[in-house]
mmCIF file of C-alpha atoms in Angstrom:
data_model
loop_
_atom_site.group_PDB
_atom_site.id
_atom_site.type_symbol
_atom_site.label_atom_id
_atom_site.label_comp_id
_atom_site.label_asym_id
_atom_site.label_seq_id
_atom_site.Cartn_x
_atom_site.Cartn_y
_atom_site.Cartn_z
ATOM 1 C CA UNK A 1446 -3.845 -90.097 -51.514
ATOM 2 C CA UNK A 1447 -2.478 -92.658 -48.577
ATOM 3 C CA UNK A 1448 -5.726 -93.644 -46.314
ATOM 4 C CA UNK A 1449 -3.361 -95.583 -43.792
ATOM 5 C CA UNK A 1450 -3.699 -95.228 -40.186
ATOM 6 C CA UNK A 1451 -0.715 -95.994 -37.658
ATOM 7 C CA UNK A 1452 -1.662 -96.914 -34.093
ATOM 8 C CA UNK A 1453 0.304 -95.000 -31.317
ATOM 9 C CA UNK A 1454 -0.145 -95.845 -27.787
ATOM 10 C CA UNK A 1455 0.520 -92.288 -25.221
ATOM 11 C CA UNK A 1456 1.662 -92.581 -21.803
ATOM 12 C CA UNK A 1457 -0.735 -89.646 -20.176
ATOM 13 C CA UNK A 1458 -0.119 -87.398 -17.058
ATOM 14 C CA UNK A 1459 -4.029 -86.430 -16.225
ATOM 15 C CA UNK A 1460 -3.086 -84.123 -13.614
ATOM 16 C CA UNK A 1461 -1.462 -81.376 -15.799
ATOM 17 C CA UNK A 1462 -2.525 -83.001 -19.145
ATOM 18 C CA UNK A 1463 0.313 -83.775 -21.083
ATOM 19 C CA UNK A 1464 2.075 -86.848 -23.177
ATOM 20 C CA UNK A 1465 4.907 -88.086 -21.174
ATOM 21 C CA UNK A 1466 6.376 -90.220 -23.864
ATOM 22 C CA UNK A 1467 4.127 -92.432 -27.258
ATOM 23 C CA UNK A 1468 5.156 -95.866 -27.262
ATOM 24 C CA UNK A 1469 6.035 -96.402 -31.014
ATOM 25 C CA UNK A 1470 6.859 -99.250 -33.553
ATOM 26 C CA UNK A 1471 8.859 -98.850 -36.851
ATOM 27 C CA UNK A 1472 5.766 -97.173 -38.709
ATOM 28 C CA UNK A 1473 5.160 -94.102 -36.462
ATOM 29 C CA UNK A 1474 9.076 -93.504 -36.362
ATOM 30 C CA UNK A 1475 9.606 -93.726 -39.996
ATOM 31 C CA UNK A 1476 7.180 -91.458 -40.952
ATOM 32 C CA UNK A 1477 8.625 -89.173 -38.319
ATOM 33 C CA UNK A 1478 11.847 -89.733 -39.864
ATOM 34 C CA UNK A 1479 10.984 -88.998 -42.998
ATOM 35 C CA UNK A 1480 9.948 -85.425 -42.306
ATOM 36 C CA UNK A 1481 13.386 -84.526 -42.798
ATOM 37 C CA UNK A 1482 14.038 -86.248 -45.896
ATOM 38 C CA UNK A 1483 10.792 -83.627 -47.956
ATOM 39 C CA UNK A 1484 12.043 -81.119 -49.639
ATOM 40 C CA UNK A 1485 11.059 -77.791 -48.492
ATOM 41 C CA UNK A 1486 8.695 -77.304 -51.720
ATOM 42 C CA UNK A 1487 6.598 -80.296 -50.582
ATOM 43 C CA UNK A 1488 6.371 -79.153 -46.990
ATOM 44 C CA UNK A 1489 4.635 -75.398 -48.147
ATOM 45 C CA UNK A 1490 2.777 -77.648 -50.506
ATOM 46 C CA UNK A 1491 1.534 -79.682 -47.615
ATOM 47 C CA UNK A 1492 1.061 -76.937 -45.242
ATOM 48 C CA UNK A 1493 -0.050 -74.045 -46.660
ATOM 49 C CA UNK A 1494 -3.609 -74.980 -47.222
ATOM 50 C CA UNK A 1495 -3.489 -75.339 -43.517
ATOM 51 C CA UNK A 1496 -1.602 -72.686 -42.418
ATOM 52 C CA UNK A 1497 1.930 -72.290 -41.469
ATOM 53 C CA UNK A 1498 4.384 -69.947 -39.625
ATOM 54 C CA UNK A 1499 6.989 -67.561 -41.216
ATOM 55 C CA UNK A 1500 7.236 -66.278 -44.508
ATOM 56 C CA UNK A 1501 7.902 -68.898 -46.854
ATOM 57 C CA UNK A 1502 3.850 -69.851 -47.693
ATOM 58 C CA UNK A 1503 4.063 -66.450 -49.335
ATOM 59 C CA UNK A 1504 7.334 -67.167 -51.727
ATOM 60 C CA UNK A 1505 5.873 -70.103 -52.750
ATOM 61 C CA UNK A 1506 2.335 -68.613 -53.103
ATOM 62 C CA UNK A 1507 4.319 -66.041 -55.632
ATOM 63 C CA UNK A 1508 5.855 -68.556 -57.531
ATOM 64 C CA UNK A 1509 2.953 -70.254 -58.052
ATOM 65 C CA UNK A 1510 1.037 -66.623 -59.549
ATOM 66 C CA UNK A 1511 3.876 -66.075 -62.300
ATOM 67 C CA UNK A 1512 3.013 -67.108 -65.395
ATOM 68 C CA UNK A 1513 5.196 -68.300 -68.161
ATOM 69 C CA UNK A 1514 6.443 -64.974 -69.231
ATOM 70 C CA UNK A 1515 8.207 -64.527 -66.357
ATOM 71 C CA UNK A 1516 9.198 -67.893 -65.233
ATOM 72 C CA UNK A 1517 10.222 -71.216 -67.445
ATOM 73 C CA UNK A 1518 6.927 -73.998 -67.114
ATOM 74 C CA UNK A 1519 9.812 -76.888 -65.794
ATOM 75 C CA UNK A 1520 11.344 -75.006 -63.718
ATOM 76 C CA UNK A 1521 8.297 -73.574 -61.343
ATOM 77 C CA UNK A 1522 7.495 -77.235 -61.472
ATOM 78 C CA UNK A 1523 11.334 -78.063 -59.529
ATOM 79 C CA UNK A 1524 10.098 -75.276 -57.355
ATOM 80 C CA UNK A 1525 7.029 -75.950 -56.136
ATOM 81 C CA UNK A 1526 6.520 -79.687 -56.915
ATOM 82 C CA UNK A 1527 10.318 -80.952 -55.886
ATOM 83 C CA UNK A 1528 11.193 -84.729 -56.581
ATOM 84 C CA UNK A 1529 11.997 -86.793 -52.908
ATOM 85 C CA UNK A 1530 14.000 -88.961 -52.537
ATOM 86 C CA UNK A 1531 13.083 -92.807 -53.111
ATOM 87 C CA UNK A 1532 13.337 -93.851 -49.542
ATOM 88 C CA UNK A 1533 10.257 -91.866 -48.928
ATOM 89 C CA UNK A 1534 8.024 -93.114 -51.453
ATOM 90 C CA UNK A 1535 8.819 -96.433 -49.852
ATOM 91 C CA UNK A 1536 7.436 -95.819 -46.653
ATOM 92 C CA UNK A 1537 3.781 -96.164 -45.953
ATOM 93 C CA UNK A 1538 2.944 -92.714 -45.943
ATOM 94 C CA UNK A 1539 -0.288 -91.307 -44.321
ATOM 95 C CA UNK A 1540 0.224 -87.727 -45.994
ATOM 96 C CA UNK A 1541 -0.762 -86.776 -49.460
ATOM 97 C CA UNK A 1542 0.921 -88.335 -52.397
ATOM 98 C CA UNK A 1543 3.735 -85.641 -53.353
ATOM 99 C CA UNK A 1544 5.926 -85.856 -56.438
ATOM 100 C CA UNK A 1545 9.276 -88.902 -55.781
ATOM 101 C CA UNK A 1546 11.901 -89.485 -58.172
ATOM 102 C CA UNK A 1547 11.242 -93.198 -57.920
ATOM 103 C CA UNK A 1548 8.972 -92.523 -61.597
ATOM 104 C CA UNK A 1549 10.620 -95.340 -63.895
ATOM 105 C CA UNK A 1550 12.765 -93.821 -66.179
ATOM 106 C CA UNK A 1551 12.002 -93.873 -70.056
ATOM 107 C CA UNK A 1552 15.135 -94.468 -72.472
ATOM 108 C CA UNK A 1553 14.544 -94.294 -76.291
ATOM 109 C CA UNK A 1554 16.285 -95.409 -79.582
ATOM 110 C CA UNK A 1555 16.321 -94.476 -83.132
ATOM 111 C CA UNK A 1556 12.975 -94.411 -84.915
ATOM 112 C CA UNK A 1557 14.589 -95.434 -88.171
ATOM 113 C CA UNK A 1558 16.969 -98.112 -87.680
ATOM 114 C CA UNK A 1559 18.136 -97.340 -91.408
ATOM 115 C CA UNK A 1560 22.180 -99.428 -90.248
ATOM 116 C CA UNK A 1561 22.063 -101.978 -87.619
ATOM 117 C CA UNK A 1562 24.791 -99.606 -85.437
ATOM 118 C CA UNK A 1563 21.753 -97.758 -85.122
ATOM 119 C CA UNK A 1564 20.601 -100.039 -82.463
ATOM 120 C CA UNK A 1565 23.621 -99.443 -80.444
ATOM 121 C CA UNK A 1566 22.315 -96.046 -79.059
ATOM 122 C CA UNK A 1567 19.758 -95.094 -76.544
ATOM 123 C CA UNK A 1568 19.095 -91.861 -75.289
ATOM 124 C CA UNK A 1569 16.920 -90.215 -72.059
ATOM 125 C CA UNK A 1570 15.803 -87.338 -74.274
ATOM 126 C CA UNK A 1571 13.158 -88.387 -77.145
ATOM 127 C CA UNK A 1572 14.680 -85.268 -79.248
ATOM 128 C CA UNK A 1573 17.877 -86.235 -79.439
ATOM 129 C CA UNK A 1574 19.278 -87.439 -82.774
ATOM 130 C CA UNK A 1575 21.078 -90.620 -83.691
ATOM 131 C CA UNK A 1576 24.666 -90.606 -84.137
ATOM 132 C CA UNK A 1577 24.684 -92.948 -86.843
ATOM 133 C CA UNK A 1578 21.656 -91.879 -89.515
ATOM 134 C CA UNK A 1579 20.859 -88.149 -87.712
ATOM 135 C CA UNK A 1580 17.146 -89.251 -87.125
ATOM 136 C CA UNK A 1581 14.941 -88.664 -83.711
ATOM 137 C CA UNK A 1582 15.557 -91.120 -81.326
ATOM 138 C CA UNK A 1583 12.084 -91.242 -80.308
ATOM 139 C CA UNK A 1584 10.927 -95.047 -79.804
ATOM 140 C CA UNK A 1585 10.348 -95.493 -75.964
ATOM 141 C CA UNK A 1586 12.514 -98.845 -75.144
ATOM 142 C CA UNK A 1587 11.774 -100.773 -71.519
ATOM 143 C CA UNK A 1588 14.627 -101.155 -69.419
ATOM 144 C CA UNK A 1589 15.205 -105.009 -68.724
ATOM 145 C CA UNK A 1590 16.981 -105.534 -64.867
ATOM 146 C CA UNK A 1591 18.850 -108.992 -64.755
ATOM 147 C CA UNK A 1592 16.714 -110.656 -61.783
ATOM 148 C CA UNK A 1593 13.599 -110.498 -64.347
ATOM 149 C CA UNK A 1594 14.586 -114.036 -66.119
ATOM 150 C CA UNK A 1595 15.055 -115.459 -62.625
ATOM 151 C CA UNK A 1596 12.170 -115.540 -60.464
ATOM 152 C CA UNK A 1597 14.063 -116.861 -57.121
ATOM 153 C CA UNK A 1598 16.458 -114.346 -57.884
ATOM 154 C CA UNK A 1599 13.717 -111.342 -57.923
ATOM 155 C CA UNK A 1600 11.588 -113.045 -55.255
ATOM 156 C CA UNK A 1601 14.378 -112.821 -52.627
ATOM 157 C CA UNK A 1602 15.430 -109.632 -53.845
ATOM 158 C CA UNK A 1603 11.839 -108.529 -53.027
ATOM 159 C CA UNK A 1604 11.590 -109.810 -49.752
ATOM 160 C CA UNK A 1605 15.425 -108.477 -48.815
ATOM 161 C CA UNK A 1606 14.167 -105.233 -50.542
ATOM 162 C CA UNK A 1607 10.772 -105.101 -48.549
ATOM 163 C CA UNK A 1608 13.087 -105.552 -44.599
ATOM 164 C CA UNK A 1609 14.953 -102.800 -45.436
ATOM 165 C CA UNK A 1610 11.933 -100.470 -46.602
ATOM 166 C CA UNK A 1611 11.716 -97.400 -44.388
ATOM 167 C CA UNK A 1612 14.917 -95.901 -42.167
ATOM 168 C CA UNK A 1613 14.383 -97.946 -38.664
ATOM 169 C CA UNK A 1614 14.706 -101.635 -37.922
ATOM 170 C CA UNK A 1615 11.143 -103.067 -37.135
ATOM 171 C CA UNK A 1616 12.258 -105.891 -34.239
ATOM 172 C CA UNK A 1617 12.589 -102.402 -31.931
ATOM 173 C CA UNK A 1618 10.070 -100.693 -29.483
ATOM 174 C CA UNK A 1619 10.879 -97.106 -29.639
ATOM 175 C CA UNK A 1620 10.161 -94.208 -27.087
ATOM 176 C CA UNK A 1621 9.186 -91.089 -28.429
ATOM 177 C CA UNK A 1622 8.919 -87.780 -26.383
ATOM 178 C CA UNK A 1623 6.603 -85.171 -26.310
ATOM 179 C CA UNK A 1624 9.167 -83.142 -28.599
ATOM 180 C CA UNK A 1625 9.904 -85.758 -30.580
ATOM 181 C CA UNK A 1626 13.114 -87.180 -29.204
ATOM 182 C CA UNK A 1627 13.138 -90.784 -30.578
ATOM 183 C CA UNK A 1628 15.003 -93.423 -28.445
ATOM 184 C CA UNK A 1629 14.961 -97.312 -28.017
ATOM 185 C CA UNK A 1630 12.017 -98.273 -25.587
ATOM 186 C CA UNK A 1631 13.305 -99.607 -22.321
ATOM 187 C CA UNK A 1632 12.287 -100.348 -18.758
ATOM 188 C CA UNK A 1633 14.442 -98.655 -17.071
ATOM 189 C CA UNK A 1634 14.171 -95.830 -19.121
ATOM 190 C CA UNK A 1635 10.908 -95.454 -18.435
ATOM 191 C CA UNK A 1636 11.141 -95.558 -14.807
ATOM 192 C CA UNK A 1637 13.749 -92.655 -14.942
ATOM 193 C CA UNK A 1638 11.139 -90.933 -16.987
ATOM 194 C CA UNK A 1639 8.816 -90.882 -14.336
ATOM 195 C CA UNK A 1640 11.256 -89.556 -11.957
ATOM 196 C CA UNK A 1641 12.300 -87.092 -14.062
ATOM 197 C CA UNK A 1642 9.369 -85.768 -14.368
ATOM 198 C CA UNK A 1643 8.473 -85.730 -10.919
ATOM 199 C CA UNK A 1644 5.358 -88.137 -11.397
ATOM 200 C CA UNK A 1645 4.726 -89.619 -7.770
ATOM 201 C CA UNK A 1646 1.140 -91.361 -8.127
ATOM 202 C CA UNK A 1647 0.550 -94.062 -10.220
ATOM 203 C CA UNK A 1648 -2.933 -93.418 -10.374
ATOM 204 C CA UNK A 1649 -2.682 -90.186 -12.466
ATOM 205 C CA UNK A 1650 -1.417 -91.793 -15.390
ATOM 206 C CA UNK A 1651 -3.472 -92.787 -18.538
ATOM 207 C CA UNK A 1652 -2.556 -94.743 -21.021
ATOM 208 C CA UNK A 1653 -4.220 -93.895 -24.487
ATOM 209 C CA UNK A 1654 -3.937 -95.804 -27.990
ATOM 210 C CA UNK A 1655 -4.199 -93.068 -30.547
ATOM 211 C CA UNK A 1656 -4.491 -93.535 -34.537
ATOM 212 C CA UNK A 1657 -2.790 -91.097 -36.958
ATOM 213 C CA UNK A 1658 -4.451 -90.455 -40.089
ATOM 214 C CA UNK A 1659 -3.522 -87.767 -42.978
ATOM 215 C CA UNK A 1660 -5.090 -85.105 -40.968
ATOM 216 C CA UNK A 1661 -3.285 -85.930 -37.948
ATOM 217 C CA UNK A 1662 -0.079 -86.419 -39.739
ATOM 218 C CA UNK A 1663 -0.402 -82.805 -41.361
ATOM 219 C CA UNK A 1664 -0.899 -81.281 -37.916
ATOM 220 C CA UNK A 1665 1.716 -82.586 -36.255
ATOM 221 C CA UNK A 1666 3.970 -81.663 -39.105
ATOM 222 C CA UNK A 1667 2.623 -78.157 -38.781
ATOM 223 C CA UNK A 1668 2.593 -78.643 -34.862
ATOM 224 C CA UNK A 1669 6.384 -79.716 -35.029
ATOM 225 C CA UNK A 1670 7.714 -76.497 -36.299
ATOM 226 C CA UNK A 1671 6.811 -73.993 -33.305
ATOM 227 C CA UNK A 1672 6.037 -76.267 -30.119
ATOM 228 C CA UNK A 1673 7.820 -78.445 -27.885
ATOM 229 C CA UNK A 1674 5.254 -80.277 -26.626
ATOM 230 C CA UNK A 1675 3.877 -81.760 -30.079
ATOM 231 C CA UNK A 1676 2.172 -85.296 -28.854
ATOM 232 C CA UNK A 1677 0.042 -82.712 -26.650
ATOM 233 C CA UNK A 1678 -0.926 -80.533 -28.579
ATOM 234 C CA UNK A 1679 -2.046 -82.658 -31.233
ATOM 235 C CA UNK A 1680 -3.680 -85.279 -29.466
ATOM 236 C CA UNK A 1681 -4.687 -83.862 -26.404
ATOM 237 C CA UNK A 1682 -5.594 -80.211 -27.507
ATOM 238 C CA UNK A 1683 -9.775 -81.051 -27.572
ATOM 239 C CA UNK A 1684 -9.614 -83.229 -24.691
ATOM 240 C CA UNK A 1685 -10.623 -83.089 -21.392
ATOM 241 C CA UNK A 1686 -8.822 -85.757 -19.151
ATOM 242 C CA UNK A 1687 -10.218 -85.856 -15.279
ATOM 243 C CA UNK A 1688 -8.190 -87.107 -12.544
ATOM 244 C CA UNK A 1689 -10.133 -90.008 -11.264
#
């Protein structure tokens, strides 16, 4: 289970107590972004300890109750423990650990190796027989990738690998609204913030540095599917902030 916390710094009106806009690196908006890359399996899974609107905790809360007779082992597993994809597992996550298909593949060959064409098969499925002598193909076999003989090679594959990890560049400052509206970070953008919304004192904003940890991250998840206001309501919801 990740244990990561990602700072977040809020922009505060104290006189009606709401988050104008978070000021936000690459961290905060790739884990935003990667809400919509979970399946919807690993959302329930996340939320429904929790609590969550609609109907769908309960179809997955059935699933879950059938037992074999009724329902094939590997399949209820698709259902309610879905593979994402391996962007996600990439990103530093602050949610529980769900299922990724970024699991190594295993390959296998033929146990017996009775003719040498025997070692010109491999298969994905341990049960599957050889085409040459009819035996299992059983033997787990590691898959060798071409930068392994050449450390330069695999060291700046590596580092081009690890500046592309996540969906957003990292050089940016990003602006992220109350409702989640994610845009580049930008003076004058924030001055036409203020206008917009009709902030005319200078002295009733706050600004707060906030850290989101799994529980955080769940409840804005949760918080993101029925409000508009999301920052607020997840940061400021207990608070009291007094117009000084």
């Amino acid at each position: 289970m990740a244990t990561e916390k990602v700072s977040l710094k809020l922009l505060v009106n104290k006189s009606n107590r709401t988050v104008l806009f978070a000021e936000a690196g690459k961290d905060f908006v790739d884990f935003l972004f990667h809400f919509l890359a979970l399946p919807v399996g690993t959302v329930i899974q996340l939320l429904t300890k929790t609590g969550m609107v609609g109907s769908l905790g309960n179809l997955y809360g059935s699933i879950e109750k059938l037992n074999d007779v009724y329902i094939e082992p590997s399949k209820k597993d698709i259902l309610l423990k879905p593979k994402a994809p391996s962007c996600v597992s990439e990103i530093p996550l602050i949610l529980p650990e769900t299922s990724s298909d970024s699991t190594p593949k295993t390959y296998y060959r033929c146990s017996y190796r009775s003719y040498s064409n025997c070692s010109n098969y491999v298969a994905e499925d341990p049960s599957a027989q050889c085409p040459q002598c009819n035996n299992s193909m059983n033997h787990p076999i590691t898959l060798v990738k071409s930068l392994a003989g050449n450390p330069a090679a695999a060291a700046a594959s590596a580092a081009e690998s690890n500046s592309k990890v996540g969906f957003v560049h990292g050089v940016v400052t990003y602006m992220v609204m109350d409702d989640l509206e994610v845009k580049p970070m930008s003076t004058i953008s924030s001055i036409n913030l203020l206008t917009q919304f009709n902030v005319k004192e200078i002295r009733h904003l706050e600004e707060k540095v906030v850290s989101l940890g799994m529980d955080e991250g769940i409840k804005l998840l949760r918080t993101s599917f029925h409000s508009k206001k999301v920052l607020t309501d997840v940061f400021l919801d207990d608070e009291e902030i007094m117009i000084k």
